[in-house]
Tab-separated table of N, CA and C in Angstrom:
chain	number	residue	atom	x	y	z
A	1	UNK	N	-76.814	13.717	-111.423
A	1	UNK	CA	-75.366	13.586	-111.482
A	1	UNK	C	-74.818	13.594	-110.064
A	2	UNK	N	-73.765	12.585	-109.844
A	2	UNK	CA	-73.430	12.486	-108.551
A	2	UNK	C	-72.463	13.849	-107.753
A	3	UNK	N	-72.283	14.703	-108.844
A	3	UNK	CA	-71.469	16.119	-107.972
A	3	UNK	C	-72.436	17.130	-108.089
A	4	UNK	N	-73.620	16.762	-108.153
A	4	UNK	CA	-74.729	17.890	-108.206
A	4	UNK	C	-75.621	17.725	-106.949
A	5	UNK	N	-76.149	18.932	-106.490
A	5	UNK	CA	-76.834	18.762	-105.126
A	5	UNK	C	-78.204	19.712	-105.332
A	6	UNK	N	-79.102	18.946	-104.477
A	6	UNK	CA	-80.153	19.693	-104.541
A	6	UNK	C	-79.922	20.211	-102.921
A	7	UNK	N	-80.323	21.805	-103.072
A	7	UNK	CA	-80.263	22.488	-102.296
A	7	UNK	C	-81.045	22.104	-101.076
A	8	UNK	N	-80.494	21.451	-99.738
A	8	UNK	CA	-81.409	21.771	-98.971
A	8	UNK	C	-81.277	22.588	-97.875
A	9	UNK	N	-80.916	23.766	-98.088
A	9	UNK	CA	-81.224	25.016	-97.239
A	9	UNK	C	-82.650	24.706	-96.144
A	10	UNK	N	-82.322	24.875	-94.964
A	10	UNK	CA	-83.464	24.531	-93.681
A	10	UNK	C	-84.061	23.677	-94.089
A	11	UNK	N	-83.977	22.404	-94.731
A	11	UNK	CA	-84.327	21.113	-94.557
A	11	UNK	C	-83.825	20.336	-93.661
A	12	UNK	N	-82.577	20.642	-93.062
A	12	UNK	CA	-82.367	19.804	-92.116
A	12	UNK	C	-81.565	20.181	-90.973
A	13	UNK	N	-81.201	19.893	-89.776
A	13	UNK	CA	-80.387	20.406	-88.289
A	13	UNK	C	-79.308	19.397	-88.255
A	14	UNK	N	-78.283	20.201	-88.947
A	14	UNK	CA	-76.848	19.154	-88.854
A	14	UNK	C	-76.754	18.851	-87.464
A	15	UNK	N	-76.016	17.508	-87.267
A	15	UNK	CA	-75.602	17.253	-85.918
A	15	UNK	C	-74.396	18.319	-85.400
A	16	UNK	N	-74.561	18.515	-84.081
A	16	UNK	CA	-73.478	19.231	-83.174
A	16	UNK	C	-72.289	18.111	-83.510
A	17	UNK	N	-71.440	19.000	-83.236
A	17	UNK	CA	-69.768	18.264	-83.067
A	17	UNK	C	-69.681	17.743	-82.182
A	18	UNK	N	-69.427	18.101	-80.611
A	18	UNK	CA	-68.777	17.036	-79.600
A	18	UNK	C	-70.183	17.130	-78.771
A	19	UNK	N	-70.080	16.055	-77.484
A	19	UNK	CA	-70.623	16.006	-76.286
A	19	UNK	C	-71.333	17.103	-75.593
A	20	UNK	N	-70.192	17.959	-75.406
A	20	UNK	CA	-70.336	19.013	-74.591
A	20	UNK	C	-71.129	20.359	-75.691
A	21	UNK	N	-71.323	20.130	-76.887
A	21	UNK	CA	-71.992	21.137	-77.650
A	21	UNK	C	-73.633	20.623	-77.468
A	22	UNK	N	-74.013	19.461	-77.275
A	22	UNK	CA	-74.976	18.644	-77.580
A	22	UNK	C	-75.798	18.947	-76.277
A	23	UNK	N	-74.950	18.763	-75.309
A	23	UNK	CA	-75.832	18.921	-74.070
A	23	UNK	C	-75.800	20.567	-73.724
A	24	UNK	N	-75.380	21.265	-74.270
A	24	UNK	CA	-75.185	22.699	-73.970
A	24	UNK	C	-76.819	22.758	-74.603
A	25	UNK	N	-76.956	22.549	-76.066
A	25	UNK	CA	-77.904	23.005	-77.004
A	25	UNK	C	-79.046	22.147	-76.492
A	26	UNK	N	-78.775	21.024	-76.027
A	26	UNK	CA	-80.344	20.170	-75.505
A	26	UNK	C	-80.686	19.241	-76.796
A	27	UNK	N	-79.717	19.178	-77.442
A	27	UNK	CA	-80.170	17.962	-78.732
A	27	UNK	C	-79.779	16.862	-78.158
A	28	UNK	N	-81.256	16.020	-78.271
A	28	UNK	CA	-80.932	14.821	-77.861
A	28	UNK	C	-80.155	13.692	-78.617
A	29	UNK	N	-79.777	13.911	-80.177
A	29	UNK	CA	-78.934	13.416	-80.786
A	29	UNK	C	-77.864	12.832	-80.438
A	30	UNK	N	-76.697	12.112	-81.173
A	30	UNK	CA	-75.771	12.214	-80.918
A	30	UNK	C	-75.113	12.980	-81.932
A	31	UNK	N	-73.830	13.320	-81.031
A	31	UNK	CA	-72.751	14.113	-81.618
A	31	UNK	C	-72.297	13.515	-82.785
A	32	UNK	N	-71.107	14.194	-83.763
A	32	UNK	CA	-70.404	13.477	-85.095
A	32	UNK	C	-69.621	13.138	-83.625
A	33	UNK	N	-68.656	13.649	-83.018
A	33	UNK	CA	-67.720	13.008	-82.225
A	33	UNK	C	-68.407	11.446	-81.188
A	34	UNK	N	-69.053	11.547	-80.912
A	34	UNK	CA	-70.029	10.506	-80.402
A	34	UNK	C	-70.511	9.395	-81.433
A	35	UNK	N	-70.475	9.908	-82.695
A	35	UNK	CA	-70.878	8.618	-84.011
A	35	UNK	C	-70.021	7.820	-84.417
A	36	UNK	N	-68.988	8.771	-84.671
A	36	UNK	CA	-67.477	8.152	-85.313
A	36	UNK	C	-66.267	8.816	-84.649
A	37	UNK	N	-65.447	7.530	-84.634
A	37	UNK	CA	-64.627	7.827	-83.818
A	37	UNK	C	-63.164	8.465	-84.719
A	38	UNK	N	-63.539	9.354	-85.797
A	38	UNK	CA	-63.310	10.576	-86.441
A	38	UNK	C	-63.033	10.234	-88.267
A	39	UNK	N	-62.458	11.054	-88.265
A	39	UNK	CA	-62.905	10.855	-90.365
A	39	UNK	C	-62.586	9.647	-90.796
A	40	UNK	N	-61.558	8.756	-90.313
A	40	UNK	CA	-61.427	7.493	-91.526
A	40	UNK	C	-62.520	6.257	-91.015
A	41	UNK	N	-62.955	6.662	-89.774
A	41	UNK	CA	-63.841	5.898	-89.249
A	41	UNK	C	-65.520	5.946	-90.399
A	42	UNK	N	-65.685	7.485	-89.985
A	42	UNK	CA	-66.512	7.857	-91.059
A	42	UNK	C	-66.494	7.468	-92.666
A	43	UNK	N	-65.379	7.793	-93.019
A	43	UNK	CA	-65.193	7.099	-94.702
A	43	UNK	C	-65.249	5.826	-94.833
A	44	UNK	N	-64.803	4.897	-93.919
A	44	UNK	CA	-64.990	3.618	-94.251
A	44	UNK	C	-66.410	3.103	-93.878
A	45	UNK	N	-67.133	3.969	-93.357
A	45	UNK	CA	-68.714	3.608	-92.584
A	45	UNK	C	-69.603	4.521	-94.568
A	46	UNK	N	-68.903	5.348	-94.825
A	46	UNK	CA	-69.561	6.013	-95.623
A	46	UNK	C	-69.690	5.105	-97.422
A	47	UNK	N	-68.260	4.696	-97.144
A	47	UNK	CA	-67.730	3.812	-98.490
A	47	UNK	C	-68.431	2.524	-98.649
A	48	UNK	N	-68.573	2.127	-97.199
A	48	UNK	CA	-69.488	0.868	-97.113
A	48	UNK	C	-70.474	0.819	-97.582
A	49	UNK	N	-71.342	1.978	-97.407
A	49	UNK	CA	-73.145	2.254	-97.267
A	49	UNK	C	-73.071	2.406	-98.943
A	50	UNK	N	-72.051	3.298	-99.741
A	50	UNK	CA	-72.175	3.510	-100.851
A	50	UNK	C	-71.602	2.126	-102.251
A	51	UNK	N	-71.253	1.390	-101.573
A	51	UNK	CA	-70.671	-0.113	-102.005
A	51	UNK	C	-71.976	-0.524	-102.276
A	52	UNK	N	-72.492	-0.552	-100.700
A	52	UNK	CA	-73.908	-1.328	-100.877
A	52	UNK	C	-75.127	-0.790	-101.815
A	53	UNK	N	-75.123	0.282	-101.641
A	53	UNK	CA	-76.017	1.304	-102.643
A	53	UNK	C	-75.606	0.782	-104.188
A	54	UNK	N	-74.542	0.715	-104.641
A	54	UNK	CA	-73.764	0.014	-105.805
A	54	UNK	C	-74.543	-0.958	-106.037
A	55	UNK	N	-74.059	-2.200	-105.313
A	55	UNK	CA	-74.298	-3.204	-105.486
A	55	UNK	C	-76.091	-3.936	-105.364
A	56	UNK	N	-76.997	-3.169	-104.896
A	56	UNK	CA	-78.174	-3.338	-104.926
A	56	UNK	C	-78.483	-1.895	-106.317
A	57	UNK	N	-78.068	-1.008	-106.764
A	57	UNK	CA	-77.685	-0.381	-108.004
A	57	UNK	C	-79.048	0.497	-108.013
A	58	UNK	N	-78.619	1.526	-106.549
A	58	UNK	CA	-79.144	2.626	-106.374
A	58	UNK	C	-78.221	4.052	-107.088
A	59	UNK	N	-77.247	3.187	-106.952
A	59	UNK	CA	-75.777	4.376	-107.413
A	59	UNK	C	-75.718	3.223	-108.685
A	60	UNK	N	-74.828	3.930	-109.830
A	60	UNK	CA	-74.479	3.626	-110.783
A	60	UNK	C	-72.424	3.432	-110.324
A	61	UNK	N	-72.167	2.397	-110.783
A	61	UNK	CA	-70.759	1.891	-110.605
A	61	UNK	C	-69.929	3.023	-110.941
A	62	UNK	N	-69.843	3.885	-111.951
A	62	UNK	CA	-69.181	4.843	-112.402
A	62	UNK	C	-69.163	6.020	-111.824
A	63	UNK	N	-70.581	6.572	-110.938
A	63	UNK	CA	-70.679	7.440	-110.640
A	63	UNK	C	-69.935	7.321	-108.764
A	64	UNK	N	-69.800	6.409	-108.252
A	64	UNK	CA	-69.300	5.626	-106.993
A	64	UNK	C	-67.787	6.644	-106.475
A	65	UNK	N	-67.200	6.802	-107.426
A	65	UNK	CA	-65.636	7.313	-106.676
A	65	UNK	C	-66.351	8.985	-106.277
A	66	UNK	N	-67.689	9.684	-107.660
A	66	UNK	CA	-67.888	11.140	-107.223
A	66	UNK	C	-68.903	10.752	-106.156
A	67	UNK	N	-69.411	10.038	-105.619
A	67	UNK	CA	-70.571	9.897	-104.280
A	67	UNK	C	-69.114	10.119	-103.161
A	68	UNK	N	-68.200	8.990	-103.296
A	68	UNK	CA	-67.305	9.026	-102.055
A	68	UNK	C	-67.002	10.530	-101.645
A	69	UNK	N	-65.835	11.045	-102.657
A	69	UNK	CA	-65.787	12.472	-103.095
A	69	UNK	C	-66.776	13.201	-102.156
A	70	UNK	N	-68.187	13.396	-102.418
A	70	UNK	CA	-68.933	13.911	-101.765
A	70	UNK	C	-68.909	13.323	-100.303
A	71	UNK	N	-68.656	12.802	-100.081
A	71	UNK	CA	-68.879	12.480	-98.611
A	71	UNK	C	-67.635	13.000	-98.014
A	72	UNK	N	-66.255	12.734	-98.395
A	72	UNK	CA	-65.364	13.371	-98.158
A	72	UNK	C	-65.742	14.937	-98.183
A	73	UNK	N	-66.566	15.777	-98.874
A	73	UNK	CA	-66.565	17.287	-98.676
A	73	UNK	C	-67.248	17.283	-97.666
A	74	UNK	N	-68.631	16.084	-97.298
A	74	UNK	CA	-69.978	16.325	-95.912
A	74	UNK	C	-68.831	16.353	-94.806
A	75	UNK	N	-67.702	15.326	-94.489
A	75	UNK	CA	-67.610	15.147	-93.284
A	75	UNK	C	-66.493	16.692	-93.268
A	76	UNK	N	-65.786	17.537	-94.400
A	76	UNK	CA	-65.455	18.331	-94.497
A	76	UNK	C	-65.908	19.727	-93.594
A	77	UNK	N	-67.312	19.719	-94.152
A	77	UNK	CA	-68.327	21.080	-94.205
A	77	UNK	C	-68.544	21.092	-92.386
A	78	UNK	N	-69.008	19.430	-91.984
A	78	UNK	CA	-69.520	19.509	-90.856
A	78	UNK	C	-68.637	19.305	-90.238
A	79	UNK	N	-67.584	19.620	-89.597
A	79	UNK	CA	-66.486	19.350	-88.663
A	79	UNK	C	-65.410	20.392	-88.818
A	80	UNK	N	-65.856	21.511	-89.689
A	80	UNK	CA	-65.051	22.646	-89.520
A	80	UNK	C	-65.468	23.525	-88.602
């Protein structure tokens, strides 16, 4: 179900927020501030990927508005 999550507790190293957090910590990543040039940038990069997921019908059409939803809470969680 698309509002259900499998837990991944230390599965993964969210990206740092800005520039100056990135090179403090030594991640050679880039920053969210360095990816997108801030949330609607992100949603329309996120809405896209999940269109396409749709339309090659990895996602189910119905379930599409609760994937967005979720992405709206990711860029939430990580940028507070």
């Amino acid at each position: 179900a698309p509002d259900q999550r499998v837990a991944f507790e230390l599965s993964y190293v969210p990206f740092v927020k800005t520039a100056a957090e990135r090179e403090k910590s030594g991640d050679p990543r880039k920053s969210i501030a360095e990816r997108y040039a801030g949330h609607d940038d992100y949603m329309a990069r996120f809405t896209k990927a999940t269109d396409e997921l749709v339309k090659q019908r990895w996602i189910l059409p119905e379930d599409r508005e609760a994937v967005i939803q979720r992405g709206e809470q990711e860029w939430t969680e990580a940028t507070k």
